[in-house]
PDB file of C-alpha atoms in Angstrom:
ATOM      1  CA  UNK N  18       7.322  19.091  40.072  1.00  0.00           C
ATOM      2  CA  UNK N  19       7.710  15.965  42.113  1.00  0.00           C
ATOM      3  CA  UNK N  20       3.930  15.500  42.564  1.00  0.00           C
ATOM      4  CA  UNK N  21       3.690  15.654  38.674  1.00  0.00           C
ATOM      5  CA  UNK N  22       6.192  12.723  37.996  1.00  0.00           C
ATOM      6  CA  UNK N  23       4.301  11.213  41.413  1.00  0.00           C
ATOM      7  CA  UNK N  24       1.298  11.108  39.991  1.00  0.00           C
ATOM      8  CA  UNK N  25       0.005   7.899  39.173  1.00  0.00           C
ATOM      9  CA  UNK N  26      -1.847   7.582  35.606  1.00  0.00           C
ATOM     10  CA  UNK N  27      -5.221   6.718  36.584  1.00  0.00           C
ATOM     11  CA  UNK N  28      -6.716   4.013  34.170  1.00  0.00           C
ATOM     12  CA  UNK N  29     -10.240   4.614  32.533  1.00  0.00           C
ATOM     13  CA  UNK N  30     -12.712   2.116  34.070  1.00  0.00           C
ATOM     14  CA  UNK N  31     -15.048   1.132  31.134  1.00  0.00           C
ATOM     15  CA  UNK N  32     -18.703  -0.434  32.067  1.00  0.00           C
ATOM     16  CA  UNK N  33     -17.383  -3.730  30.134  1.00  0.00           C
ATOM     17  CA  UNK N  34     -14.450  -3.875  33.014  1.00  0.00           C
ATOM     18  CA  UNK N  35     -17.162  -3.414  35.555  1.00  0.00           C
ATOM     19  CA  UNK N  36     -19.337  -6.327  34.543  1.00  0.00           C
ATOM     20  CA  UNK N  37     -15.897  -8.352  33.758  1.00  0.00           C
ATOM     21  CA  UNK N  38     -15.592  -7.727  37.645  1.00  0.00           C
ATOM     22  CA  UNK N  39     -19.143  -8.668  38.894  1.00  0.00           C
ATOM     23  CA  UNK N  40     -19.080 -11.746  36.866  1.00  0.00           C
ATOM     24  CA  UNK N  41     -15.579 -12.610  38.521  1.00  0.00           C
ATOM     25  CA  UNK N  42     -17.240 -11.647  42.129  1.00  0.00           C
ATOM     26  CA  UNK N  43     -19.655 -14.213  41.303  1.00  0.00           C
ATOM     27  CA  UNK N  44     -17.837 -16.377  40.357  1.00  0.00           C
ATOM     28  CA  UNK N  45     -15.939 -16.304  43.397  1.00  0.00           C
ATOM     29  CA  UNK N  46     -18.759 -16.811  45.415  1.00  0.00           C
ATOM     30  CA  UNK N  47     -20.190 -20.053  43.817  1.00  0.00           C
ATOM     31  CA  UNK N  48     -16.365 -21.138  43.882  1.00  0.00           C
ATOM     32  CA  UNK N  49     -16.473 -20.697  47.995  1.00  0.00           C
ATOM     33  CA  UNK N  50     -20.172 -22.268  48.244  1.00  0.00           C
ATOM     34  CA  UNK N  51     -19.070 -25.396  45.830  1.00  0.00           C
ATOM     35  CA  UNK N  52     -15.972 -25.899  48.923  1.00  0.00           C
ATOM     36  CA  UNK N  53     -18.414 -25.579  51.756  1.00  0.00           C
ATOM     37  CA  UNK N  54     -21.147 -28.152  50.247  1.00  0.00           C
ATOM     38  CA  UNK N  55     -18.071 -30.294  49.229  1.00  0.00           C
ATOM     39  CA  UNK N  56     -16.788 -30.503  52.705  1.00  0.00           C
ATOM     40  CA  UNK N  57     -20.353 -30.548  54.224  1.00  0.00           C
ATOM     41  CA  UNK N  58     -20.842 -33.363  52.119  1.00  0.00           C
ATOM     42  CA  UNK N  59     -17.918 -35.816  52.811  1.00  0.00           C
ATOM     43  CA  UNK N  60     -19.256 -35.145  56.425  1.00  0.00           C
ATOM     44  CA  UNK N  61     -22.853 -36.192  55.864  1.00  0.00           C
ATOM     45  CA  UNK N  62     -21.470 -39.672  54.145  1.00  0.00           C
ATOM     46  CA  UNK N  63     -18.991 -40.459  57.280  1.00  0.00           C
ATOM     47  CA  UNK N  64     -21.983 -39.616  59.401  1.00  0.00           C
ATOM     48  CA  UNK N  65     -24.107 -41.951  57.430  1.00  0.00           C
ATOM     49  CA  UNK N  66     -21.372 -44.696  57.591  1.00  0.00           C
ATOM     50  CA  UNK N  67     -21.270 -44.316  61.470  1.00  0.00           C
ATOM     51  CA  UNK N  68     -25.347 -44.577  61.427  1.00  0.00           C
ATOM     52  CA  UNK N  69     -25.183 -47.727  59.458  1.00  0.00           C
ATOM     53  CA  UNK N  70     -22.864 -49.099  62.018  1.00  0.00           C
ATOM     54  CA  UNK N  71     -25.117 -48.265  64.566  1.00  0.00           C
ATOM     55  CA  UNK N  72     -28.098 -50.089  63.259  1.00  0.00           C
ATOM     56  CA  UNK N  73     -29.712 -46.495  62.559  1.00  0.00           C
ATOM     57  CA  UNK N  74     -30.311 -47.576  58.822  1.00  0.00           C
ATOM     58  CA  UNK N  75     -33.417 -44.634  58.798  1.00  0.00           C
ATOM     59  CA  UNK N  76     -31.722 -42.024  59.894  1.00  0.00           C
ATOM     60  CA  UNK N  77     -28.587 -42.981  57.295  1.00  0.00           C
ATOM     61  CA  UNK N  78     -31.255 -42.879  54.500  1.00  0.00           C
ATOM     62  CA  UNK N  79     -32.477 -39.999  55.403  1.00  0.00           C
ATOM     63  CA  UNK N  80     -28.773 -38.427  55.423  1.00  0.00           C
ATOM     64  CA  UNK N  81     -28.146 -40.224  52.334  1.00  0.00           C
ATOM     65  CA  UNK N  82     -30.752 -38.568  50.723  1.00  0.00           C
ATOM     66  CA  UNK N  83     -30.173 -35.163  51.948  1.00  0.00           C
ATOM     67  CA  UNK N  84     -26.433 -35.601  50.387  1.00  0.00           C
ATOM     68  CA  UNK N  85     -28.167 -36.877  47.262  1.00  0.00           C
ATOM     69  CA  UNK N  86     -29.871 -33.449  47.045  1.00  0.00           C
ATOM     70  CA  UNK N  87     -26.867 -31.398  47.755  1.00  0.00           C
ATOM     71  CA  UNK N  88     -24.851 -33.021  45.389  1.00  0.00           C
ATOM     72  CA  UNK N  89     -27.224 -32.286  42.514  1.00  0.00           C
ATOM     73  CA  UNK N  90     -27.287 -28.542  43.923  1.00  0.00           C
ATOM     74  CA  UNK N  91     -23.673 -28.907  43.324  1.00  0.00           C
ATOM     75  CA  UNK N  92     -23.453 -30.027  39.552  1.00  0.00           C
ATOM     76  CA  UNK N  93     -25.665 -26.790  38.916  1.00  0.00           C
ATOM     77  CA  UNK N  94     -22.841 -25.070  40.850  1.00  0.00           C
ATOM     78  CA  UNK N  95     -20.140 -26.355  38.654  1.00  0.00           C
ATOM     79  CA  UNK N  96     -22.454 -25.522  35.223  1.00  0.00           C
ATOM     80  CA  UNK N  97     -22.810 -21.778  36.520  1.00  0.00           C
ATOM     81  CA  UNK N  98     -19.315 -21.210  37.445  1.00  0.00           C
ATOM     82  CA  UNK N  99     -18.558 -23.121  33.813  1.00  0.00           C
ATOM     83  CA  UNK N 100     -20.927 -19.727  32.737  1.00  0.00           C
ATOM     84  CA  UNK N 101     -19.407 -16.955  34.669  1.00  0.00           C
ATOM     85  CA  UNK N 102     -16.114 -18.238  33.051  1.00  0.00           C
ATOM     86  CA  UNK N 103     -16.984 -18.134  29.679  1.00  0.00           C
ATOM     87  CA  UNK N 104     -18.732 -14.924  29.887  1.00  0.00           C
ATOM     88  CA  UNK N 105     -16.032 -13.207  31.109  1.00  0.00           C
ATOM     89  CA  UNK N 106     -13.760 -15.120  28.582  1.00  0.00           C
ATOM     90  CA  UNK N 107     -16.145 -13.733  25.843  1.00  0.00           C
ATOM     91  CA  UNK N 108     -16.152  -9.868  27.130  1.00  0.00           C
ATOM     92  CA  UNK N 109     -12.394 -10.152  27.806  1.00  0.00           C
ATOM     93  CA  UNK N 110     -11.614 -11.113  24.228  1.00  0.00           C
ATOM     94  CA  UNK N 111     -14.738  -8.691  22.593  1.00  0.00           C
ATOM     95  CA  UNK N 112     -12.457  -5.901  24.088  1.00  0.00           C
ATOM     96  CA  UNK N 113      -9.541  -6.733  22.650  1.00  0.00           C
ATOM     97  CA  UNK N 114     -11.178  -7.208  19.250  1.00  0.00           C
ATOM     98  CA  UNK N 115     -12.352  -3.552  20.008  1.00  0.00           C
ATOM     99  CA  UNK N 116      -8.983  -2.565  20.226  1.00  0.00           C
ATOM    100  CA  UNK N 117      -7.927  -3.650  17.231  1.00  0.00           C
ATOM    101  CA  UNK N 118     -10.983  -2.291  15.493  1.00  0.00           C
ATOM    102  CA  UNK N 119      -9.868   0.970  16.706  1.00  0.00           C
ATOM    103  CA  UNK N 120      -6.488   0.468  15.638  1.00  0.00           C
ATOM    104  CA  UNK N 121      -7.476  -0.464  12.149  1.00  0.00           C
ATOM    105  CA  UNK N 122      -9.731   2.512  12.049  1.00  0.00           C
ATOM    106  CA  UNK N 123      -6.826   4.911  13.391  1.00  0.00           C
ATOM    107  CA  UNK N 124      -4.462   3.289  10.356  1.00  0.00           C
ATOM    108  CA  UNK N 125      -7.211   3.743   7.703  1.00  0.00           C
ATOM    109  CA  UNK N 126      -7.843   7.445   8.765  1.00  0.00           C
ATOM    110  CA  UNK N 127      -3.973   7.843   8.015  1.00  0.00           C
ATOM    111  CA  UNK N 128      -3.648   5.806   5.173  1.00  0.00           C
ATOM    112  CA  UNK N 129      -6.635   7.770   3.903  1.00  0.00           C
ATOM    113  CA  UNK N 130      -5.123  11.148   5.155  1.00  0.00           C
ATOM    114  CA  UNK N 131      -1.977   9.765   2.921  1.00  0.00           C
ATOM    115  CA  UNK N 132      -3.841   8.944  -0.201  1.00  0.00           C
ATOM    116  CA  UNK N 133      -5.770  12.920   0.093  1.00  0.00           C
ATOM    117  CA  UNK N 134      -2.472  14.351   0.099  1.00  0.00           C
ATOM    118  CA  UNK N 135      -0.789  12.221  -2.975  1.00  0.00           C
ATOM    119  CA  UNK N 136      -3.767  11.803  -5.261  1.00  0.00           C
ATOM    120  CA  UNK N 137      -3.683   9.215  -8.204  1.00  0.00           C
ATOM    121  CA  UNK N 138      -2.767  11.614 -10.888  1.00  0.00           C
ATOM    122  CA  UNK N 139       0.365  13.024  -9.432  1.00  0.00           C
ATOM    123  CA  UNK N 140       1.578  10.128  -8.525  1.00  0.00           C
ATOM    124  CA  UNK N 141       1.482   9.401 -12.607  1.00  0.00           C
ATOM    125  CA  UNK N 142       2.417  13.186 -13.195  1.00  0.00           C
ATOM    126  CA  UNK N 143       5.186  12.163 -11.145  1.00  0.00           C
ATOM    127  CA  UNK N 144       6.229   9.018 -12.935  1.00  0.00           C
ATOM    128  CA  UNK N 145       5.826  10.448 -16.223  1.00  0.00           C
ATOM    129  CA  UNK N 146       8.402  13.365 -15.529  1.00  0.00           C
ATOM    130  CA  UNK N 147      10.773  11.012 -13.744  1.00  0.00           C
ATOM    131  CA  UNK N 148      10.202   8.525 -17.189  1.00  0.00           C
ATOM    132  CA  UNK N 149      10.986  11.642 -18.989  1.00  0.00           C
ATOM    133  CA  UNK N 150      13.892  12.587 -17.303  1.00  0.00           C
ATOM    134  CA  UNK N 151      15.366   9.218 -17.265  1.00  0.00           C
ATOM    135  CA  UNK N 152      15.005   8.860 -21.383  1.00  0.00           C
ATOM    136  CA  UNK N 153      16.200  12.507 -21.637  1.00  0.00           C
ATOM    137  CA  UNK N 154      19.426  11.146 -19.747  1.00  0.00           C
ATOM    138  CA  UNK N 155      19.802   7.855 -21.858  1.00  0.00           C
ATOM    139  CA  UNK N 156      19.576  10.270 -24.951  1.00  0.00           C
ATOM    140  CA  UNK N 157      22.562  12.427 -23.576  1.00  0.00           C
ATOM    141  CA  UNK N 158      24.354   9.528 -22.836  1.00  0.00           C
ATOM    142  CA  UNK N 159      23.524   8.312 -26.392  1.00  0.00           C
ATOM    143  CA  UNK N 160      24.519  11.327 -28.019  1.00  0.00           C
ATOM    144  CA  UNK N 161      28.100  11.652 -26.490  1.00  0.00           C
ATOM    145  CA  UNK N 162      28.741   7.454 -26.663  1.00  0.00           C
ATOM    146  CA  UNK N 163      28.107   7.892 -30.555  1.00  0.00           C
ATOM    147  CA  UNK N 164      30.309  11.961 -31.068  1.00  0.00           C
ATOM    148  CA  UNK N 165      33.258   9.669 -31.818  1.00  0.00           C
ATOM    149  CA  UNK N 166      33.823   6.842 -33.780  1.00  0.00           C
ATOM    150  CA  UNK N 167      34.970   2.908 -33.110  1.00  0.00           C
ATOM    151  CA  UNK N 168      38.288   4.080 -34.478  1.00  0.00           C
ATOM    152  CA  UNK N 169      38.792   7.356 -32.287  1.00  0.00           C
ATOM    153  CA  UNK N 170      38.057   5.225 -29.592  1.00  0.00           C
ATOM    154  CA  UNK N 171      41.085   3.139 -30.081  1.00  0.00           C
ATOM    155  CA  UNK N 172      43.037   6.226 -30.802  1.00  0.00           C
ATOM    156  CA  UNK N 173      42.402   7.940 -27.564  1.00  0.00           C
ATOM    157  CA  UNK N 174      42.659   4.536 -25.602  1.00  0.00           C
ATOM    158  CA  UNK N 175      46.091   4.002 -27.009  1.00  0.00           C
ATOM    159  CA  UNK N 176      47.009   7.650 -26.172  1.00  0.00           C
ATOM    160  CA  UNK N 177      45.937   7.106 -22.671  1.00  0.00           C
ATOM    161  CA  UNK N 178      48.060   3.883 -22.362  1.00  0.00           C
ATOM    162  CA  UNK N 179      51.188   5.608 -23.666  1.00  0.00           C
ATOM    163  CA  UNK N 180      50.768   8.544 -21.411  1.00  0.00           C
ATOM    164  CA  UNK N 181      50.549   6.330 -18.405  1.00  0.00           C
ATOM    165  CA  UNK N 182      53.459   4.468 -19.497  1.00  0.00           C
ATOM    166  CA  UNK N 183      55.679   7.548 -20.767  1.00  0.00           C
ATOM    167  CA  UNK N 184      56.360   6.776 -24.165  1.00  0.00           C
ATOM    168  CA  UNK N 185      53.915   9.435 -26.124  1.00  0.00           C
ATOM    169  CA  UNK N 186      55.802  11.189 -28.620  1.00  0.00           C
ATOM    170  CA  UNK N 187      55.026  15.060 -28.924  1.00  0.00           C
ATOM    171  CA  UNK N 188      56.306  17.303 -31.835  1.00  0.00           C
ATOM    172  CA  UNK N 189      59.094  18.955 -31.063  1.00  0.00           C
ATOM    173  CA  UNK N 190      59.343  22.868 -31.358  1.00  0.00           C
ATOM    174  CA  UNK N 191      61.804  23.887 -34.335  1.00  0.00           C
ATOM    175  CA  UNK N 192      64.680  25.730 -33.624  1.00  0.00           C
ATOM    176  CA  UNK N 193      65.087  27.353 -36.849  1.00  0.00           C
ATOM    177  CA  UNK N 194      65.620  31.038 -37.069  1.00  0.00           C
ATOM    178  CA  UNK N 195      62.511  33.159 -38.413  1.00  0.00           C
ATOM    179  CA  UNK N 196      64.152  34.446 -41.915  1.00  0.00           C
ATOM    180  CA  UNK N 197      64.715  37.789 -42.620  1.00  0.00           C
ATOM    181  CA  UNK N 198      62.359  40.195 -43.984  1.00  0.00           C
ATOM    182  CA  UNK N 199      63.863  41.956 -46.071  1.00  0.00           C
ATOM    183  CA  UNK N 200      63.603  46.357 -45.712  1.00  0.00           C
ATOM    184  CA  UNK N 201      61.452  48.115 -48.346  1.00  0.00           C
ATOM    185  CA  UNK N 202      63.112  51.227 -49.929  1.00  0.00           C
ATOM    186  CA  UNK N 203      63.471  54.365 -48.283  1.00  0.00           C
ATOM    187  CA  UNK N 204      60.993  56.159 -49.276  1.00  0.00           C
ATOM    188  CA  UNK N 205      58.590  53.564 -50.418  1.00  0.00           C
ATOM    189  CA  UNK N 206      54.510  53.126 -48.788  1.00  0.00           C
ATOM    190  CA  UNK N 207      55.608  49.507 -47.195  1.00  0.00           C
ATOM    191  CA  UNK N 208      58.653  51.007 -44.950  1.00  0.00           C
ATOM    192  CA  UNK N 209      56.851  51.279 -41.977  1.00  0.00           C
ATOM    193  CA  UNK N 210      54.922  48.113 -42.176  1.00  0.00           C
ATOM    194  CA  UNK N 211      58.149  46.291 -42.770  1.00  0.00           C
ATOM    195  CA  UNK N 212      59.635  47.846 -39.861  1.00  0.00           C
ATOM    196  CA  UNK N 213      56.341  47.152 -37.678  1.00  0.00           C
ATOM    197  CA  UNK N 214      56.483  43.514 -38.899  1.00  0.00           C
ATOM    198  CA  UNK N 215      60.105  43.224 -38.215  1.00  0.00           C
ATOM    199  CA  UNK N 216      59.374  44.502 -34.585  1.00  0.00           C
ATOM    200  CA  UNK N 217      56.720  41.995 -33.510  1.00  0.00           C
ATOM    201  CA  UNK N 218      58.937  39.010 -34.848  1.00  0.00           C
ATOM    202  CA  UNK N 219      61.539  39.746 -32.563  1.00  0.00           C
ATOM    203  CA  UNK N 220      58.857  40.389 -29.893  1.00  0.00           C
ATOM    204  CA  UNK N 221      57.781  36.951 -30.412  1.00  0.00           C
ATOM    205  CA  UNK N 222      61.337  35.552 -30.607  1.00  0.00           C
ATOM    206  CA  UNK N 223      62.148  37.176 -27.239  1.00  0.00           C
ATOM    207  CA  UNK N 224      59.305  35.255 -25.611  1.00  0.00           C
TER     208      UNK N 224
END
C-alpha cells in the first residue's frame, strides 16, 4: 500500500513539450556563445588599445576588424535567440488555447448530454402543467375568498375579537322542566306510546 501512495504521477510528455525543450536548449546555447564572443570581444579592443600604444597601428586594424566581424556575428545572435523566444512563447500559449478548446468541448458534450435528456417540449409540457396547477390554485383560493360575504366577514372578525377578549355571549341552556305528557286511557291504542315517550324524556332529563 505504501508504494501506491509512493508512487509519483508520471506526467504525459507531449511532442509540443519536446520541441518547447529543444528550442529552450538552443536557446541556451546561443545565450552561452553571445557571453563568450562578448567577453572575447572587450579583450580584442583592450588588445587593440595596447597595439595602438605601441605604434603597431596594422596589427590594431587588423584586430579591429576581426572585432568588427564578431560583433556583427553577434547581432545575428541576439535576432535568433529573439526567435527561439518567441517560438516557444507561441507553442507555450497554442497549448493552453488547446486546453481550453478541450474544455469547451468537454462542457458542450454535457450541456448537449443535458439538452438530450430535457428536450424542448417537456420543458413546455412542464410549464404548462405547473401554469395549470398554479391557476387551478388561484381558482380554489377564489372560490373560498368569495363562499362568504363582506358582511360575514365582519361578523366572524368581531366574533374572533370577542372570544379573545372574553366577552362573547352564548345562549344559555333553559332550566325549565319538560311538561307533562299527559297518560292515554287504559285501554286505549296510544298507552304504550305514551308510556315509551314518557320513558325517553326522563332518559334525556337524567343526562
Amino acid at each position: 500500500m505504501g508504494n501506491i501512495f509512493g508512487r509519483k504521477r508520471r506526467t504525459r510528455v507531449t511532442e509540443q513539450d519536446r520541441a518547447v525543450l529543444q528550442l529552450k536548449q538552443q536557446r541556451d546555447k546561443l545565450k552561452q556563445y553571445q557571453k563568450r564572443i562578448t567577453l572575447q570581444l572587450e579583450k580584442e579592443r583592450n588588445l587593440a588599445k595596447q597595439l595602438l600604444k605601441d605604434g603597431k597601428k596594422e596589427k590594431a586594424l587588423l584586430l579591429l576588424k576581426k572585432k568588427r566581424y564578431q560583433d556583427q556575428l553577434l547581432d545575428k545572435t541576439e535576432n535568433q535567440i529573439s526567435n527561439l523566444e518567441h517560438m516557444c512563447q507561441d507553442i507555450e500559449f497554442a497549448q493552453i488555447e488547446m486546453k481550453v478548446i478541450e474544455g469547451l468541448k468537454v462542457g458542450n458534450d454535457c450541456l448537449k448530454s443535458l439538452h438530450e435528456a430535457m428536450s424542448i417540449e417537456d420543458v413546455e409540457r412542464i410549464m404548462d402543467e405547473t401554469q395549470e396547477a398554479i391557476e387551478y390554485q388561484r381558482e380554489i383560493d377564489e372560490m373560498l375568498a368569495g363562499s362568504l360575504t363582506q358582511e360575514d366577514e365582519d361578523a366572524v372578525l368581531a366574533e374572533l375579537e370577542a372570544i379573545t377578549q372574553g366577552d362573547l355571549d352564548l345562549p344559555e341552556v333553559p332550566d325549565e322542566s319538560q311538561p307533562e305528557v299527559p297518560e292515554a286511557a287504559e285501554g286505549e291504542p296510544g298507552q304504550e306510546r305514551g308510556r315509551q315517550r314518557k320513558k325517553q324524556e326522563r332518559e334525556m332529563l337524567a343526562v
